[in-house]
Every structure is written in structure tokens, then in C-alpha cells.
PDB file of C-alpha atoms in Angstrom:
ATOM      1  CA  MET A1055     135.181  65.598  17.748  1.00 60.00           C
ATOM      2  CA  TYR A1056     135.132  68.352  20.375  1.00 69.00           C
ATOM      3  CA  ASP A1057     135.968  67.008  23.842  1.00 80.00           C
ATOM      4  CA  ARG A1058     134.990  69.546  26.499  1.00 81.00           C
ATOM      5  CA  ALA A1059     136.352  67.378  29.326  1.00 79.00           C
ATOM      6  CA  ALA A1060     139.782  67.331  27.658  1.00 82.00           C
ATOM      7  CA  VAL A1061     139.671  71.124  27.295  1.00 86.00           C
ATOM      8  CA  ILE A1062     138.832  71.555  30.981  1.00 85.00           C
ATOM      9  CA  LYS A1063     141.614  69.166  32.011  1.00 81.00           C
ATOM     10  CA  ASP A1064     144.079  71.137  29.923  1.00 84.00           C
ATOM     11  CA  LEU A1065     142.931  74.419  31.475  1.00 86.00           C
ATOM     12  CA  ILE A1066     143.443  72.975  34.956  1.00 83.00           C
ATOM     13  CA  LEU A1067     146.909  71.635  34.110  1.00 79.00           C
ATOM     14  CA  ARG A1068     147.953  74.999  32.686  1.00 82.00           C
ATOM     15  CA  GLN A1069     146.609  76.948  35.658  1.00 80.00           C
ATOM     16  CA  PRO A1070     149.453  78.299  37.846  1.00 76.00           C
ATOM     17  CA  ASP A1071     149.608  76.627  41.236  1.00 64.00           C
ATOM     18  CA  GLY A1072     150.096  79.483  43.662  1.00 57.00           C
ATOM     19  CA  SER A1073     148.845  77.700  46.774  1.00 48.00           C
ATOM     20  CA  GLY A1074     151.251  74.781  47.045  1.00 48.00           C
ATOM     21  CA  GLY A1075     150.854  72.062  49.628  1.00 41.00           C
ATOM     22  CA  SER A1076     148.149  69.425  49.726  1.00 43.00           C
ATOM     23  CA  ASP A1077     145.416  71.608  48.251  1.00 57.00           C
ATOM     24  CA  GLY A1078     147.233  72.660  45.074  1.00 77.00           C
ATOM     25  CA  LEU A1079     145.210  70.536  42.678  1.00 79.00           C
ATOM     26  CA  LEU A1080     141.874  71.455  44.256  1.00 83.00           C
ATOM     27  CA  ARG A1081     142.760  75.155  44.162  1.00 88.00           C
ATOM     28  CA  ARG A1082     143.540  74.941  40.445  1.00 89.00           C
ATOM     29  CA  VAL A1083     140.169  73.280  39.818  1.00 90.00           C
ATOM     30  CA  CYS A1084     138.424  76.037  41.798  1.00 93.00           C
ATOM     31  CA  ASP A1085     140.196  78.806  39.908  1.00 93.00           C
ATOM     32  CA  VAL A1086     139.385  77.405  36.465  1.00 94.00           C
ATOM     33  CA  ALA A1087     135.813  76.491  37.393  1.00 95.00           C
ATOM     34  CA  ALA A1088     135.146  80.027  38.660  1.00 96.00           C
ATOM     35  CA  GLN A1089     136.354  81.452  35.340  1.00 94.00           C
ATOM     36  CA  GLU A1090     134.520  78.997  33.093  1.00 95.00           C
ATOM     37  CA  LEU A1091     131.219  79.068  35.023  1.00 96.00           C
ATOM     38  CA  ALA A1092     131.063  82.871  35.347  1.00 95.00           C
ATOM     39  CA  ALA A1093     131.021  82.431  39.123  1.00 97.00           C
ATOM     40  CA  SER A1094     132.175  84.796  41.834  1.00 97.00           C
ATOM     41  CA  GLY A1095     133.909  81.817  43.402  1.00 97.00           C
ATOM     42  CA  VAL A1096     134.122  78.049  43.711  1.00 97.00           C
ATOM     43  CA  GLY A1097     134.838  75.830  46.692  1.00 95.00           C
ATOM     44  CA  ILE A1098     135.634  72.118  47.001  1.00 93.00           C
ATOM     45  CA  SER A1099     135.572  69.953  50.090  1.00 90.00           C
ATOM     46  CA  VAL A1100     136.732  66.352  50.264  1.00 87.00           C
ATOM     47  CA  ILE A1101     134.515  64.608  52.809  1.00 86.00           C
ATOM     48  CA  THR A1102     134.760  61.181  54.400  1.00 79.00           C
ATOM     49  CA  GLU A1103     131.821  58.769  54.503  1.00 75.00           C
ATOM     50  CA  ASP A1104     131.116  59.769  58.111  1.00 72.00           C
ATOM     51  CA  GLY A1105     130.795  63.406  57.083  1.00 72.00           C
ATOM     52  CA  VAL A1106     134.141  64.777  58.267  1.00 73.00           C
ATOM     53  CA  ARG A1107     135.914  67.173  55.918  1.00 77.00           C
ATOM     54  CA  GLY A1108     139.474  66.466  54.870  1.00 71.00           C
ATOM     55  CA  ALA A1109     141.160  68.552  52.179  1.00 70.00           C
ATOM     56  CA  SER A1110     139.429  71.693  50.999  1.00 82.00           C
ATOM     57  CA  ALA A1111     140.136  74.582  48.673  1.00 88.00           C
ATOM     58  CA  ALA A1112     138.517  77.717  47.306  1.00 93.00           C
ATOM     59  CA  SER A1113     139.182  80.179  44.533  1.00 94.00           C
ATOM     60  CA  ASP A1114     139.373  83.232  46.823  1.00 94.00           C
ATOM     61  CA  PRO A1115     139.154  84.242  50.500  1.00 94.00           C
ATOM     62  CA  VAL A1116     135.431  85.117  50.418  1.00 94.00           C
ATOM     63  CA  SER A1117     134.548  81.761  48.872  1.00 95.00           C
ATOM     64  CA  GLU A1118     136.789  80.039  51.413  1.00 93.00           C
ATOM     65  CA  ARG A1119     134.822  81.639  54.244  1.00 93.00           C
ATOM     66  CA  ILE A1120     131.463  80.746  52.663  1.00 95.00           C
ATOM     67  CA  GLU A1121     132.650  77.159  52.172  1.00 94.00           C
ATOM     68  CA  GLU A1122     133.915  76.979  55.749  1.00 92.00           C
ATOM     69  CA  LEU A1123     130.638  78.312  57.190  1.00 93.00           C
ATOM     70  CA  GLN A1124     128.920  75.079  56.178  1.00 93.00           C
ATOM     71  CA  PHE A1125     131.170  73.038  58.443  1.00 90.00           C
ATOM     72  CA  VAL A1126     130.930  75.559  61.249  1.00 89.00           C
ATOM     73  CA  PHE A1127     127.110  75.371  61.197  1.00 92.00           C
ATOM     74  CA  GLY A1128     126.841  71.752  60.065  1.00 90.00           C
ATOM     75  CA  GLU A1129     124.458  72.696  57.231  1.00 94.00           C
ATOM     76  CA  GLY A1130     124.550  74.028  53.693  1.00 96.00           C
ATOM     77  CA  PRO A1131     124.537  73.050  50.012  1.00 96.00           C
ATOM     78  CA  CYS A1132     127.791  71.097  50.083  1.00 95.00           C
ATOM     79  CA  ILE A1133     126.613  68.962  53.000  1.00 94.00           C
ATOM     80  CA  ASP A1134     123.190  68.394  51.424  1.00 96.00           C
ATOM     81  CA  ALA A1135     124.681  67.441  48.048  1.00 96.00           C
ATOM     82  CA  PHE A1136     127.044  64.994  49.723  1.00 95.00           C
ATOM     83  CA  ALA A1137     124.270  63.432  51.826  1.00 94.00           C
ATOM     84  CA  SER A1138     121.654  63.213  49.059  1.00 95.00           C
ATOM     85  CA  ARG A1139     124.101  62.329  46.243  1.00 94.00           C
ATOM     86  CA  ARG A1140     122.265  64.873  44.087  1.00 96.00           C
ATOM     87  CA  PRO A1141     123.043  68.418  42.927  1.00 97.00           C
ATOM     88  CA  VAL A1142     121.629  71.225  45.058  1.00 97.00           C
ATOM     89  CA  LEU A1143     120.698  74.187  42.850  1.00 97.00           C
ATOM     90  CA  ILE A1144     119.709  77.429  44.594  1.00 96.00           C
ATOM     91  CA  SER A1145     119.329  80.229  42.057  1.00 96.00           C
ATOM     92  CA  ASP A1146     118.218  82.799  44.646  1.00 95.00           C
ATOM     93  CA  LEU A1147     119.490  82.399  48.202  1.00 95.00           C
ATOM     94  CA  GLY A1148     117.260  85.285  49.245  1.00 93.00           C
ATOM     95  CA  ASP A1149     114.266  82.969  48.893  1.00 92.00           C
ATOM     96  CA  LEU A1150     115.695  80.817  51.687  1.00 93.00           C
ATOM     97  CA  VAL A1151     116.638  83.767  53.867  1.00 91.00           C
ATOM     98  CA  ASN A1152     113.163  85.276  53.571  1.00 85.00           C
ATOM     99  CA  GLY A1153     111.221  82.016  53.317  1.00 79.00           C
ATOM    100  CA  ALA A1154     109.795  79.760  55.973  1.00 67.00           C
ATOM    101  CA  ASP A1155     110.878  76.323  54.730  1.00 72.00           C
ATOM    102  CA  GLY A1156     113.540  76.106  57.431  1.00 78.00           C
ATOM    103  CA  ARG A1157     116.415  75.095  55.171  1.00 90.00           C
ATOM    104  CA  TRP A1158     119.843  76.214  56.414  1.00 95.00           C
ATOM    105  CA  PRO A1159     118.521  78.581  59.108  1.00 93.00           C
ATOM    106  CA  PHE A1160     122.052  79.582  60.137  1.00 93.00           C
ATOM    107  CA  TYR A1161     124.088  79.150  56.963  1.00 95.00           C
ATOM    108  CA  ALA A1162     121.725  80.906  54.555  1.00 95.00           C
ATOM    109  CA  PRO A1163     121.587  84.298  56.335  1.00 95.00           C
ATOM    110  CA  ALA A1164     125.299  84.216  57.197  1.00 95.00           C
ATOM    111  CA  ALA A1165     126.320  83.428  53.599  1.00 96.00           C
ATOM    112  CA  HIS A1166     123.835  85.988  52.274  1.00 96.00           C
ATOM    113  CA  ALA A1167     125.394  88.611  54.543  1.00 95.00           C
ATOM    114  CA  ASP A1168     128.775  87.743  52.987  1.00 94.00           C
ATOM    115  CA  GLY A1169     127.379  88.542  49.537  1.00 96.00           C
ATOM    116  CA  LEU A1170     126.257  85.124  48.330  1.00 97.00           C
ATOM    117  CA  ARG A1171     123.152  85.299  46.160  1.00 97.00           C
ATOM    118  CA  ALA A1172     123.120  81.918  44.385  1.00 97.00           C
ATOM    119  CA  VAL A1173     124.840  78.585  45.051  1.00 98.00           C
ATOM    120  CA  PHE A1174     125.047  75.329  43.158  1.00 98.00           C
ATOM    121  CA  ALA A1175     126.524  72.244  44.833  1.00 98.00           C
ATOM    122  CA  PHE A1176     127.528  69.057  43.029  1.00 97.00           C
ATOM    123  CA  PRO A1177     128.468  65.780  44.739  1.00 95.00           C
ATOM    124  CA  LEU A1178     131.841  64.257  43.929  1.00 93.00           C
ATOM    125  CA  GLN A1179     131.084  60.563  43.636  1.00 89.00           C
ATOM    126  CA  ILE A1180     131.658  57.439  41.615  1.00 80.00           C
ATOM    127  CA  GLY A1181     129.372  54.459  42.029  1.00 75.00           C
ATOM    128  CA  ALA A1182     128.627  54.055  45.720  1.00 75.00           C
ATOM    129  CA  ALA A1183     131.734  55.981  46.775  1.00 78.00           C
ATOM    130  CA  ARG A1184     131.294  59.589  47.884  1.00 86.00           C
ATOM    131  CA  LEU A1185     134.348  61.837  47.901  1.00 87.00           C
ATOM    132  CA  GLY A1186     132.971  65.294  48.678  1.00 91.00           C
ATOM    133  CA  ALA A1187     131.302  68.160  46.859  1.00 95.00           C
ATOM    134  CA  LEU A1188     132.013  71.103  44.584  1.00 96.00           C
ATOM    135  CA  ASP A1189     130.239  74.417  45.261  1.00 97.00           C
ATOM    136  CA  VAL A1190     129.692  77.167  42.701  1.00 98.00           C
ATOM    137  CA  PHE A1191     129.087  80.568  44.313  1.00 98.00           C
ATOM    138  CA  ARG A1192     127.581  83.641  42.685  1.00 98.00           C
ATOM    139  CA  ASP A1193     127.169  87.197  43.944  1.00 97.00           C
ATOM    140  CA  ARG A1194     124.049  87.607  41.791  1.00 97.00           C
ATOM    141  CA  ALA A1195     120.818  85.627  41.661  1.00 97.00           C
ATOM    142  CA  GLY A1196     119.957  83.504  38.657  1.00 96.00           C
ATOM    143  CA  PRO A1197     120.260  79.924  37.422  1.00 97.00           C
ATOM    144  CA  LEU A1198     123.130  78.304  35.574  1.00 96.00           C
ATOM    145  CA  THR A1199     122.643  78.059  31.840  1.00 96.00           C
ATOM    146  CA  ASP A1200     122.386  74.597  30.314  1.00 95.00           C
ATOM    147  CA  ALA A1201     125.959  74.899  29.048  1.00 94.00           C
ATOM    148  CA  GLN A1202     127.225  76.004  32.470  1.00 95.00           C
ATOM    149  CA  LEU A1203     125.393  73.151  34.164  1.00 95.00           C
ATOM    150  CA  THR A1204     127.013  70.693  31.760  1.00 93.00           C
ATOM    151  CA  ASP A1205     130.420  72.256  32.428  1.00 94.00           C
ATOM    152  CA  ALA A1206     129.867  72.069  36.188  1.00 95.00           C
ATOM    153  CA  LEU A1207     129.172  68.348  35.899  1.00 94.00           C
ATOM    154  CA  THR A1208     132.312  67.979  33.795  1.00 91.00           C
ATOM    155  CA  PHE A1209     134.329  69.735  36.503  1.00 93.00           C
ATOM    156  CA  THR A1210     133.018  67.248  39.066  1.00 92.00           C
ATOM    157  CA  ASP A1211     133.980  64.321  36.832  1.00 87.00           C
ATOM    158  CA  VAL A1212     137.468  65.727  36.292  1.00 83.00           C
ATOM    159  CA  THR A1213     137.875  66.335  40.039  1.00 84.00           C
ATOM    160  CA  VAL A1214     136.759  62.806  40.916  1.00 84.00           C
ATOM    161  CA  THR A1215     139.224  61.330  38.416  1.00 77.00           C
ATOM    162  CA  ALA A1216     142.040  63.462  39.830  1.00 73.00           C
ATOM    163  CA  LEU A1217     141.213  62.454  43.401  1.00 74.00           C
ATOM    164  CA  LEU A1218     141.127  58.772  42.500  1.00 69.00           C
ATOM    165  CA  ASP A1219     144.440  59.101  40.662  1.00 65.00           C
ATOM    166  CA  ARG A1220     146.007  60.645  43.748  1.00 62.00           C
ATOM    167  CA  GLN A1221     144.558  57.880  45.912  1.00 58.00           C
ATOM    168  CA  ALA A1222     146.038  55.256  43.587  1.00 52.00           C
ATOM    169  CA  GLN A1223     149.433  56.954  43.774  1.00 53.00           C
ATOM    170  CA  ARG A1224     149.276  56.889  47.544  1.00 52.00           C
ATOM    171  CA  ALA A1225     148.339  53.198  47.577  1.00 47.00           C
ATOM    172  CA  THR A1226     151.356  52.324  45.430  1.00 47.00           C
ATOM    173  CA  GLY A1227     153.757  54.435  47.437  1.00 51.00           C
ATOM    174  CA  GLY A1228     153.808  57.387  45.053  1.00 50.00           C
ATOM    175  CA  HIS A1229     153.433  61.040  46.014  1.00 46.00           C
ATOM    176  CA  ALA A1230     149.877  62.179  46.687  1.00 43.00           C
ATOM    177  CA  ASP A1231     148.735  65.705  47.490  1.00 44.00           C
ATOM    178  CA  ILE A1232     145.145  65.026  48.591  1.00 40.00           C
ATOM    179  CA  ASP A1233     144.550  64.531  52.304  1.00 45.00           C
ATOM    180  CA  ASP A1234     142.060  61.716  52.901  1.00 46.00           C
ATOM    181  CA  GLY A1235     140.883  63.336  56.125  1.00 54.00           C
ATOM    182  CA  ALA A1236     141.836  60.474  58.464  1.00 55.00           C
ATOM    183  CA  GLU A1237     144.279  62.558  60.497  1.00 64.00           C
ATOM    184  CA  TYR A1238     141.855  65.470  60.767  1.00 65.00           C
ATOM    185  CA  ARG A1239     139.001  63.156  61.765  1.00 68.00           C
ATOM    186  CA  ALA A1240     141.061  61.738  64.641  1.00 75.00           C
ATOM    187  CA  GLU A1241     142.027  65.260  65.699  1.00 81.00           C
ATOM    188  CA  LEU A1242     138.397  66.403  65.614  1.00 82.00           C
ATOM    189  CA  PHE A1243     137.224  63.499  67.766  1.00 83.00           C
ATOM    190  CA  GLN A1244     140.041  64.161  70.234  1.00 88.00           C
ATOM    191  CA  ALA A1245     139.064  67.833  70.464  1.00 90.00           C
ATOM    192  CA  GLN A1246     135.420  66.885  71.042  1.00 89.00           C
ATOM    193  CA  GLY A1247     136.428  64.619  73.888  1.00 90.00           C
ATOM    194  CA  MET A1248     138.589  67.276  75.493  1.00 92.00           C
ATOM    195  CA  VAL A1249     135.850  69.927  75.330  1.00 92.00           C
ATOM    196  CA  MET A1250     133.312  67.389  76.647  1.00 90.00           C
ATOM    197  CA  VAL A1251     135.482  66.870  79.733  1.00 90.00           C
ATOM    198  CA  GLN A1252     136.233  70.574  80.167  1.00 91.00           C
ATOM    199  CA  LEU A1253     132.561  71.571  80.093  1.00 91.00           C
ATOM    200  CA  GLY A1254     130.926  68.424  81.422  1.00 89.00           C
ATOM    201  CA  VAL A1255     128.656  68.158  78.379  1.00 87.00           C
ATOM    202  CA  THR A1256     127.857  65.500  75.776  1.00 87.00           C
ATOM    203  CA  LEU A1257     130.000  64.890  72.690  1.00 83.00           C
ATOM    204  CA  ALA A1258     127.283  66.442  70.524  1.00 78.00           C
ATOM    205  CA  GLU A1259     127.185  69.570  72.688  1.00 81.00           C
ATOM    206  CA  ALA A1260     130.983  69.751  72.614  1.00 86.00           C
ATOM    207  CA  MET A1261     130.858  69.849  68.826  1.00 81.00           C
ATOM    208  CA  VAL A1262     128.261  72.634  68.963  1.00 77.00           C
ATOM    209  CA  ARG A1263     130.544  74.656  71.280  1.00 82.00           C
ATOM    210  CA  ILE A1264     133.551  74.185  68.988  1.00 86.00           C
ATOM    211  CA  ARG A1265     131.556  75.245  65.930  1.00 77.00           C
ATOM    212  CA  ALA A1266     130.102  78.254  67.746  1.00 73.00           C
ATOM    213  CA  TYR A1267     133.566  79.380  68.813  1.00 82.00           C
ATOM    214  CA  ALA A1268     134.896  79.038  65.252  1.00 79.00           C
ATOM    215  CA  TYR A1269     132.033  81.158  63.940  1.00 65.00           C
ATOM    216  CA  THR A1270     132.168  83.914  66.550  1.00 67.00           C
ATOM    217  CA  GLU A1271     135.960  84.189  66.254  1.00 78.00           C
ATOM    218  CA  ASP A1272     135.814  83.991  62.434  1.00 74.00           C
ATOM    219  CA  ARG A1273     138.284  81.090  62.341  1.00 82.00           C
ATOM    220  CA  ARG A1274     138.515  77.846  60.398  1.00 81.00           C
ATOM    221  CA  LEU A1275     137.062  74.871  62.230  1.00 82.00           C
ATOM    222  CA  SER A1276     140.227  72.857  61.599  1.00 82.00           C
ATOM    223  CA  ASP A1277     142.378  75.596  63.185  1.00 87.00           C
ATOM    224  CA  VAL A1278     140.197  75.711  66.304  1.00 88.00           C
ATOM    225  CA  THR A1279     140.299  71.916  66.558  1.00 89.00           C
ATOM    226  CA  ARG A1280     144.084  71.941  66.288  1.00 90.00           C
ATOM    227  CA  ASP A1281     144.382  74.549  69.041  1.00 93.00           C
ATOM    228  CA  VAL A1282     142.170  72.528  71.377  1.00 93.00           C
ATOM    229  CA  VAL A1283     144.234  69.374  70.876  1.00 93.00           C
ATOM    230  CA  ALA A1284     147.481  71.327  71.351  1.00 93.00           C
ATOM    231  CA  ARG A1285     146.020  72.798  74.571  1.00 92.00           C
ATOM    232  CA  ARG A1286     146.361  76.331  73.288  1.00 93.00           C
ATOM    233  CA  LEU A1287     142.607  76.752  73.658  1.00 94.00           C
ATOM    234  CA  ARG A1288     140.335  75.650  76.495  1.00 92.00           C
ATOM    235  CA  PHE A1289     136.563  75.779  76.862  1.00 89.00           C
ATOM    236  CA  ASP A1290     136.087  76.470  80.549  1.00 77.00           C
ATOM    237  CA  HIS A1291     132.823  76.419  82.464  1.00 51.00           C
ATOM    238  CA  ASP A1292     132.685  80.194  82.671  1.00 48.00           C
ATOM    239  CA  GLU A1293     132.415  80.380  78.829  1.00 48.00           C
ATOM    240  CA  ARG A1294     129.038  78.621  78.798  1.00 42.00           C
TER     241      ARG A1294
END
């Protein structure tokens, strides 16, 4: 009997791991998923229950930027899929950019300007546990075929299994290459507090300032956070 999940697992295992480090497995999943789903790119973000991103990966630099934009703006398909526990299927992003429904007012036009025309986000979850989301990006409008949709769901299942396996290895003292996000979450909260003090604003406003800086400087949110905590970057009153 043909087992598509086994085929996908084999493809992932045979995919060269050129990225190394903690995101190696996720990068392999992204690379294979992009090929099998006829996508221009794929991104994965592991997210904690309180919405903070831990490990992430993407199949290429453009997809990495489009994935990152969601966490800079605090909105987008990955975040919605994670929150709703349901797939988010946008076959024509232009409808959102030109429409008046108000969904993703910042992310949609920014991603569209980067060439994104369709996006399909799938939650990574098992039972009540949410682990993150997988995003399929396309540079052309149009829906996934039934076969591609089935494959996308298989990729999420395979990714969830891999993440849980890594978590089990960590719990038993084995090597694990998936960051659970705890260290980054603490770093993010510390950065928020520092910017709050520097600018005399609320924690929520501090997060807005950090995200805005990351977007305008075209940098990863995690890199900006790290620079704030290391005191390489300050948000002074004259930057308001």
C-alpha cells in the first residue's frame, strides 16, 4: 500500500542539510515542502503557547523575510493559523491588499510588495498542544490542488512528529536541535522592559517600537532584541 507520509519522511531525511545548527531539521522540511507543493517558498515557525516564536526556518531568503514580517507586524497567516488552530488559505493575496475587510493591514501589502501572491498556513498541533505553523508561499495566485492540500497536511504531521521526537530526546538527556523558545522569550521580555524604561512608555508600546525598528531597518526581530539586551542598541527619547 502506498504510504505518502513515508515517502515525504524519506525525502526529508535524504535532503542535504546545508544550514546546520538548531534549524537544520526545519530547513530540510521547508526545502522538500517547497519542491513537492510547487511553492516559491515555505516557512516554519515554532511558537510557544503565549505566542512567542522560538526556532524558525525558511527555504530561501525571500521566504525568510516574508515569514519574519509576521512577527515584526504581529499579524499574518502563521499567527492566525496558530491562534485559530485551523488552516488559513489565501489563494489571492491581492484581494486582501485591495479589499476592505481589514485583515493584515500591514503584513498583506508588505508581503505583496515582496512578491507574495498566495499563502497557505497550517497549524502544527497535536491534541490541545500547539507547536507553531507551516506557511506555504507562492509568487502566483491560485489555490492548492486537492493533492497538494493533502501533502501540505502530511508535511505538518511529519513536522509535528519530528518536533515531538526532538523534545523527547531533550527530556531524556539526548541531543535535540529544536529550540523551545524559552531563552528567546526571556530575552524578548527583557528587551521590552529596557525599551519601556528608555522611552518612558508601556510594555505594549515598547514592543511596537521594537517591531517598527526591525521593519524599518530590515532586520530580524530576534537580532534587534538581542542587540537591545546586549546594550548595543538603545531607543532614546529623540527617536520617538
